[in-house]
mmCIF file with all atom_site columns, C-alpha atoms in Angstrom:
data_model
loop_
_atom_site.group_PDB
_atom_site.id
_atom_site.type_symbol
_atom_site.label_atom_id
_atom_site.label_alt_id
_atom_site.label_comp_id
_atom_site.label_asym_id
_atom_site.label_entity_id
_atom_site.label_seq_id
_atom_site.pdbx_PDB_ins_code
_atom_site.Cartn_x
_atom_site.Cartn_y
_atom_site.Cartn_z
_atom_site.occupancy
_atom_site.B_iso_or_equiv
_atom_site.pdbx_formal_charge
_atom_site.auth_seq_id
_atom_site.auth_comp_id
_atom_site.auth_asym_id
_atom_site.auth_atom_id
_atom_site.pdbx_PDB_model_num
ATOM 1   C CA . UNK A 1 1   ? -86.290 5.902  13.601 1.00 69.00 ? 1   UNK A CA 1
ATOM 2   C CA . UNK A 1 2   ? -84.077 4.645  10.804 1.00 84.00 ? 2   UNK A CA 1
ATOM 3   C CA . UNK A 1 3   ? -80.711 3.066  11.473 1.00 90.00 ? 3   UNK A CA 1
ATOM 4   C CA . UNK A 1 4   ? -78.957 5.987  9.765  1.00 91.00 ? 4   UNK A CA 1
ATOM 5   C CA . UNK A 1 5   ? -80.674 8.503  12.034 1.00 95.00 ? 5   UNK A CA 1
ATOM 6   C CA . UNK A 1 6   ? -79.771 6.444  15.092 1.00 96.00 ? 6   UNK A CA 1
ATOM 7   C CA . UNK A 1 7   ? -76.111 6.217  14.049 1.00 97.00 ? 7   UNK A CA 1
ATOM 8   C CA . UNK A 1 8   ? -75.970 9.942  13.247 1.00 98.00 ? 8   UNK A CA 1
ATOM 9   C CA . UNK A 1 9   ? -77.621 10.852 16.552 1.00 98.00 ? 9   UNK A CA 1
ATOM 10  C CA . UNK A 1 10  ? -75.108 8.726  18.433 1.00 98.00 ? 10  UNK A CA 1
ATOM 11  C CA . UNK A 1 11  ? -72.165 10.145 16.533 1.00 98.00 ? 11  UNK A CA 1
ATOM 12  C CA . UNK A 1 12  ? -73.151 13.784 17.036 1.00 99.00 ? 12  UNK A CA 1
ATOM 13  C CA . UNK A 1 13  ? -73.835 13.174 20.742 1.00 99.00 ? 13  UNK A CA 1
ATOM 14  C CA . UNK A 1 14  ? -70.388 11.589 21.071 1.00 99.00 ? 14  UNK A CA 1
ATOM 15  C CA . UNK A 1 15  ? -68.830 14.498 19.185 1.00 99.00 ? 15  UNK A CA 1
ATOM 16  C CA . UNK A 1 16  ? -70.418 17.009 21.577 1.00 99.00 ? 16  UNK A CA 1
ATOM 17  C CA . UNK A 1 17  ? -69.123 15.129 24.622 1.00 99.00 ? 17  UNK A CA 1
ATOM 18  C CA . UNK A 1 18  ? -65.654 14.675 23.100 1.00 98.00 ? 18  UNK A CA 1
ATOM 19  C CA . UNK A 1 19  ? -65.451 18.393 22.336 1.00 98.00 ? 19  UNK A CA 1
ATOM 20  C CA . UNK A 1 20  ? -66.032 19.173 26.008 1.00 98.00 ? 20  UNK A CA 1
ATOM 21  C CA . UNK A 1 21  ? -63.518 16.531 27.086 1.00 98.00 ? 21  UNK A CA 1
ATOM 22  C CA . UNK A 1 22  ? -60.912 17.871 24.653 1.00 97.00 ? 22  UNK A CA 1
ATOM 23  C CA . UNK A 1 23  ? -61.154 21.445 25.927 1.00 97.00 ? 23  UNK A CA 1
ATOM 24  C CA . UNK A 1 24  ? -61.080 20.205 29.529 1.00 98.00 ? 24  UNK A CA 1
ATOM 25  C CA . UNK A 1 25  ? -57.893 18.281 28.734 1.00 97.00 ? 25  UNK A CA 1
ATOM 26  C CA . UNK A 1 26  ? -56.370 21.339 27.045 1.00 96.00 ? 26  UNK A CA 1
ATOM 27  C CA . UNK A 1 27  ? -57.206 23.463 30.084 1.00 96.00 ? 27  UNK A CA 1
ATOM 28  C CA . UNK A 1 28  ? -56.024 20.939 32.669 1.00 97.00 ? 28  UNK A CA 1
ATOM 29  C CA . UNK A 1 29  ? -52.937 19.359 31.090 1.00 97.00 ? 29  UNK A CA 1
ATOM 30  C CA . UNK A 1 30  ? -49.857 21.254 29.975 1.00 94.00 ? 30  UNK A CA 1
ATOM 31  C CA . UNK A 1 31  ? -48.814 18.183 27.967 1.00 94.00 ? 31  UNK A CA 1
ATOM 32  C CA . UNK A 1 32  ? -52.074 18.156 26.012 1.00 94.00 ? 32  UNK A CA 1
ATOM 33  C CA . UNK A 1 33  ? -51.994 21.933 25.635 1.00 94.00 ? 33  UNK A CA 1
ATOM 34  C CA . UNK A 1 34  ? -48.465 21.882 24.211 1.00 92.00 ? 34  UNK A CA 1
ATOM 35  C CA . UNK A 1 35  ? -49.610 19.560 21.434 1.00 90.00 ? 35  UNK A CA 1
ATOM 36  C CA . UNK A 1 36  ? -52.513 21.788 20.507 1.00 92.00 ? 36  UNK A CA 1
ATOM 37  C CA . UNK A 1 37  ? -50.870 25.210 20.788 1.00 92.00 ? 37  UNK A CA 1
ATOM 38  C CA . UNK A 1 38  ? -50.432 26.769 17.382 1.00 91.00 ? 38  UNK A CA 1
ATOM 39  C CA . UNK A 1 39  ? -47.829 29.267 18.583 1.00 92.00 ? 39  UNK A CA 1
ATOM 40  C CA . UNK A 1 40  ? -45.543 28.259 21.443 1.00 88.00 ? 40  UNK A CA 1
ATOM 41  C CA . UNK A 1 41  ? -45.767 30.712 24.316 1.00 91.00 ? 41  UNK A CA 1
ATOM 42  C CA . UNK A 1 42  ? -48.950 32.306 22.904 1.00 94.00 ? 42  UNK A CA 1
ATOM 43  C CA . UNK A 1 43  ? -51.837 30.242 24.307 1.00 93.00 ? 43  UNK A CA 1
ATOM 44  C CA . UNK A 1 44  ? -54.343 32.914 23.274 1.00 95.00 ? 44  UNK A CA 1
ATOM 45  C CA . UNK A 1 45  ? -53.940 31.826 19.643 1.00 92.00 ? 45  UNK A CA 1
ATOM 46  C CA . UNK A 1 46  ? -55.318 28.373 20.480 1.00 93.00 ? 46  UNK A CA 1
ATOM 47  C CA . UNK A 1 47  ? -57.756 29.720 23.066 1.00 95.00 ? 47  UNK A CA 1
ATOM 48  C CA . UNK A 1 48  ? -59.361 31.835 20.342 1.00 94.00 ? 48  UNK A CA 1
ATOM 49  C CA . UNK A 1 49  ? -60.865 28.589 19.018 1.00 93.00 ? 49  UNK A CA 1
ATOM 50  C CA . UNK A 1 50  ? -62.671 27.926 22.308 1.00 95.00 ? 50  UNK A CA 1
ATOM 51  C CA . UNK A 1 51  ? -65.873 29.885 21.669 1.00 95.00 ? 51  UNK A CA 1
ATOM 52  C CA . UNK A 1 52  ? -66.100 28.657 18.080 1.00 94.00 ? 52  UNK A CA 1
ATOM 53  C CA . UNK A 1 53  ? -65.698 25.112 19.377 1.00 96.00 ? 53  UNK A CA 1
ATOM 54  C CA . UNK A 1 54  ? -68.495 25.728 21.875 1.00 97.00 ? 54  UNK A CA 1
ATOM 55  C CA . UNK A 1 55  ? -70.704 26.527 18.880 1.00 98.00 ? 55  UNK A CA 1
ATOM 56  C CA . UNK A 1 56  ? -69.609 23.215 17.336 1.00 98.00 ? 56  UNK A CA 1
ATOM 57  C CA . UNK A 1 57  ? -70.416 21.392 20.585 1.00 98.00 ? 57  UNK A CA 1
ATOM 58  C CA . UNK A 1 58  ? -73.845 23.055 20.799 1.00 98.00 ? 58  UNK A CA 1
ATOM 59  C CA . UNK A 1 59  ? -74.567 22.346 17.125 1.00 99.00 ? 59  UNK A CA 1
ATOM 60  C CA . UNK A 1 60  ? -73.505 18.715 17.569 1.00 99.00 ? 60  UNK A CA 1
ATOM 61  C CA . UNK A 1 61  ? -75.737 18.343 20.625 1.00 99.00 ? 61  UNK A CA 1
ATOM 62  C CA . UNK A 1 62  ? -78.681 19.969 18.825 1.00 99.00 ? 62  UNK A CA 1
ATOM 63  C CA . UNK A 1 63  ? -78.148 17.723 15.811 1.00 99.00 ? 63  UNK A CA 1
ATOM 64  C CA . UNK A 1 64  ? -78.033 14.632 18.024 1.00 99.00 ? 64  UNK A CA 1
ATOM 65  C CA . UNK A 1 65  ? -81.224 15.623 19.817 1.00 98.00 ? 65  UNK A CA 1
ATOM 66  C CA . UNK A 1 66  ? -83.002 16.524 16.583 1.00 98.00 ? 66  UNK A CA 1
ATOM 67  C CA . UNK A 1 67  ? -81.947 13.296 14.891 1.00 97.00 ? 67  UNK A CA 1
ATOM 68  C CA . UNK A 1 68  ? -82.977 11.209 17.888 1.00 97.00 ? 68  UNK A CA 1
ATOM 69  C CA . UNK A 1 69  ? -86.383 12.941 18.016 1.00 96.00 ? 69  UNK A CA 1
ATOM 70  C CA . UNK A 1 70  ? -86.839 12.494 14.253 1.00 94.00 ? 70  UNK A CA 1
ATOM 71  C CA . UNK A 1 71  ? -86.912 16.240 13.566 1.00 95.00 ? 71  UNK A CA 1
ATOM 72  C CA . UNK A 1 72  ? -86.449 17.265 9.936  1.00 92.00 ? 72  UNK A CA 1
ATOM 73  C CA . UNK A 1 73  ? -84.395 20.305 10.982 1.00 96.00 ? 73  UNK A CA 1
ATOM 74  C CA . UNK A 1 74  ? -81.673 17.938 12.220 1.00 97.00 ? 74  UNK A CA 1
ATOM 75  C CA . UNK A 1 75  ? -80.329 17.880 8.647  1.00 97.00 ? 75  UNK A CA 1
ATOM 76  C CA . UNK A 1 76  ? -79.896 21.672 8.756  1.00 97.00 ? 76  UNK A CA 1
ATOM 77  C CA . UNK A 1 77  ? -78.276 21.452 12.198 1.00 98.00 ? 77  UNK A CA 1
ATOM 78  C CA . UNK A 1 78  ? -75.919 18.788 10.837 1.00 98.00 ? 78  UNK A CA 1
ATOM 79  C CA . UNK A 1 79  ? -74.963 21.107 7.977  1.00 98.00 ? 79  UNK A CA 1
ATOM 80  C CA . UNK A 1 80  ? -74.198 23.864 10.474 1.00 98.00 ? 80  UNK A CA 1
ATOM 81  C CA . UNK A 1 81  ? -72.139 21.412 12.503 1.00 98.00 ? 81  UNK A CA 1
ATOM 82  C CA . UNK A 1 82  ? -70.166 20.404 9.418  1.00 98.00 ? 82  UNK A CA 1
ATOM 83  C CA . UNK A 1 83  ? -69.429 24.075 8.749  1.00 98.00 ? 83  UNK A CA 1
ATOM 84  C CA . UNK A 1 84  ? -68.132 24.512 12.293 1.00 97.00 ? 84  UNK A CA 1
ATOM 85  C CA . UNK A 1 85  ? -65.602 21.707 11.814 1.00 97.00 ? 85  UNK A CA 1
ATOM 86  C CA . UNK A 1 86  ? -64.636 22.023 8.139  1.00 98.00 ? 86  UNK A CA 1
ATOM 87  C CA . UNK A 1 87  ? -63.359 25.597 8.351  1.00 96.00 ? 87  UNK A CA 1
ATOM 88  C CA . UNK A 1 88  ? -60.915 25.053 11.241 1.00 95.00 ? 88  UNK A CA 1
ATOM 89  C CA . UNK A 1 89  ? -59.776 21.788 9.660  1.00 97.00 ? 89  UNK A CA 1
ATOM 90  C CA . UNK A 1 90  ? -58.890 23.500 6.377  1.00 97.00 ? 90  UNK A CA 1
ATOM 91  C CA . UNK A 1 91  ? -57.163 26.246 8.377  1.00 96.00 ? 91  UNK A CA 1
ATOM 92  C CA . UNK A 1 92  ? -55.165 23.658 10.330 1.00 95.00 ? 92  UNK A CA 1
ATOM 93  C CA . UNK A 1 93  ? -54.133 21.822 7.149  1.00 97.00 ? 93  UNK A CA 1
ATOM 94  C CA . UNK A 1 94  ? -52.590 25.067 5.902  1.00 97.00 ? 94  UNK A CA 1
ATOM 95  C CA . UNK A 1 95  ? -51.117 25.902 9.329  1.00 95.00 ? 95  UNK A CA 1
ATOM 96  C CA . UNK A 1 96  ? -49.425 22.527 9.759  1.00 95.00 ? 96  UNK A CA 1
ATOM 97  C CA . UNK A 1 97  ? -48.155 22.598 6.160  1.00 96.00 ? 97  UNK A CA 1
ATOM 98  C CA . UNK A 1 98  ? -46.717 26.101 6.537  1.00 96.00 ? 98  UNK A CA 1
ATOM 99  C CA . UNK A 1 99  ? -45.574 26.124 10.170 1.00 93.00 ? 99  UNK A CA 1
ATOM 100 C CA . UNK A 1 100 ? -45.269 22.499 11.238 1.00 89.00 ? 100 UNK A CA 1
ATOM 101 C CA . UNK A 1 101 ? -46.890 22.981 14.645 1.00 89.00 ? 101 UNK A CA 1
ATOM 102 C CA . UNK A 1 102 ? -50.251 21.716 15.951 1.00 91.00 ? 102 UNK A CA 1
ATOM 103 C CA . UNK A 1 103 ? -50.182 18.328 14.224 1.00 94.00 ? 103 UNK A CA 1
ATOM 104 C CA . UNK A 1 104 ? -52.160 16.790 17.139 1.00 94.00 ? 104 UNK A CA 1
ATOM 105 C CA . UNK A 1 105 ? -54.948 19.312 16.548 1.00 94.00 ? 105 UNK A CA 1
ATOM 106 C CA . UNK A 1 106 ? -55.050 18.374 12.883 1.00 96.00 ? 106 UNK A CA 1
ATOM 107 C CA . UNK A 1 107 ? -55.019 14.673 13.791 1.00 96.00 ? 107 UNK A CA 1
ATOM 108 C CA . UNK A 1 108 ? -58.167 15.262 15.860 1.00 96.00 ? 108 UNK A CA 1
ATOM 109 C CA . UNK A 1 109 ? -59.917 17.475 13.322 1.00 96.00 ? 109 UNK A CA 1
ATOM 110 C CA . UNK A 1 110 ? -59.498 15.379 10.158 1.00 98.00 ? 110 UNK A CA 1
ATOM 111 C CA . UNK A 1 111 ? -61.460 12.353 11.431 1.00 98.00 ? 111 UNK A CA 1
ATOM 112 C CA . UNK A 1 112 ? -63.937 14.684 13.153 1.00 98.00 ? 112 UNK A CA 1
ATOM 113 C CA . UNK A 1 113 ? -64.605 16.404 9.842  1.00 98.00 ? 113 UNK A CA 1
ATOM 114 C CA . UNK A 1 114 ? -64.853 13.194 7.824  1.00 98.00 ? 114 UNK A CA 1
ATOM 115 C CA . UNK A 1 115 ? -67.194 11.579 10.355 1.00 98.00 ? 115 UNK A CA 1
ATOM 116 C CA . UNK A 1 116 ? -69.329 14.728 10.628 1.00 99.00 ? 116 UNK A CA 1
ATOM 117 C CA . UNK A 1 117 ? -69.796 14.814 6.857  1.00 98.00 ? 117 UNK A CA 1
ATOM 118 C CA . UNK A 1 118 ? -70.630 11.095 6.851  1.00 98.00 ? 118 UNK A CA 1
ATOM 119 C CA . UNK A 1 119 ? -73.148 11.397 9.718  1.00 98.00 ? 119 UNK A CA 1
ATOM 120 C CA . UNK A 1 120 ? -74.735 14.417 8.009  1.00 98.00 ? 120 UNK A CA 1
ATOM 121 C CA . UNK A 1 121 ? -75.077 12.386 4.835  1.00 97.00 ? 121 UNK A CA 1
ATOM 122 C CA . UNK A 1 122 ? -76.793 9.620  6.827  1.00 96.00 ? 122 UNK A CA 1
ATOM 123 C CA . UNK A 1 123 ? -79.318 12.151 8.133  1.00 96.00 ? 123 UNK A CA 1
ATOM 124 C CA . UNK A 1 124 ? -79.872 13.671 4.710  1.00 95.00 ? 124 UNK A CA 1
ATOM 125 C CA . UNK A 1 125 ? -80.359 10.228 3.192  1.00 94.00 ? 125 UNK A CA 1
ATOM 126 C CA . UNK A 1 126 ? -82.897 9.302  5.875  1.00 92.00 ? 126 UNK A CA 1
ATOM 127 C CA . UNK A 1 127 ? -84.985 12.310 4.760  1.00 87.00 ? 127 UNK A CA 1
ATOM 128 C CA . UNK A 1 128 ? -85.104 11.191 1.129  1.00 87.00 ? 128 UNK A CA 1
ATOM 129 C CA . UNK A 1 129 ? -88.412 9.505  0.260  1.00 78.00 ? 129 UNK A CA 1
ATOM 130 C CA . UNK A 1 130 ? -86.714 7.052  -2.111 1.00 71.00 ? 130 UNK A CA 1
ATOM 131 C CA . UNK A 1 131 ? -83.982 6.031  0.323  1.00 58.00 ? 131 UNK A CA 1
ATOM 132 C CA . UNK A 1 132 ? -83.733 2.382  1.262  1.00 58.00 ? 132 UNK A CA 1
ATOM 133 C CA . UNK A 1 133 ? -83.938 2.216  5.028  1.00 55.00 ? 133 UNK A CA 1
#
């Protein structure tokens, strides 16, 4: 396995675990929840992200497993994972700019998105026959 695949596998595994930890913290801590709530007093607005985030967690875990096992489809799984994090990040950029709430959520999602794109690129590059490994 190439170094890029190993790094990507580790990153996506970490992302899956962190996604579960984040939602556990949101569920268990009113302090954490208050930072992530988009609309104060309307937790359902934030909770609506839960199932979509479970898809992101599952896609991250699948990508990590596929990358670790040297499966070519890991690149596709990484692309799906990127899609699951880019859309809510763009949404949150607009939300924070327009409403001013949920800055902690945006602070989590921007590095998540950047690192997901980077790790996906590492996987894609590892699949290229001309890539230096």
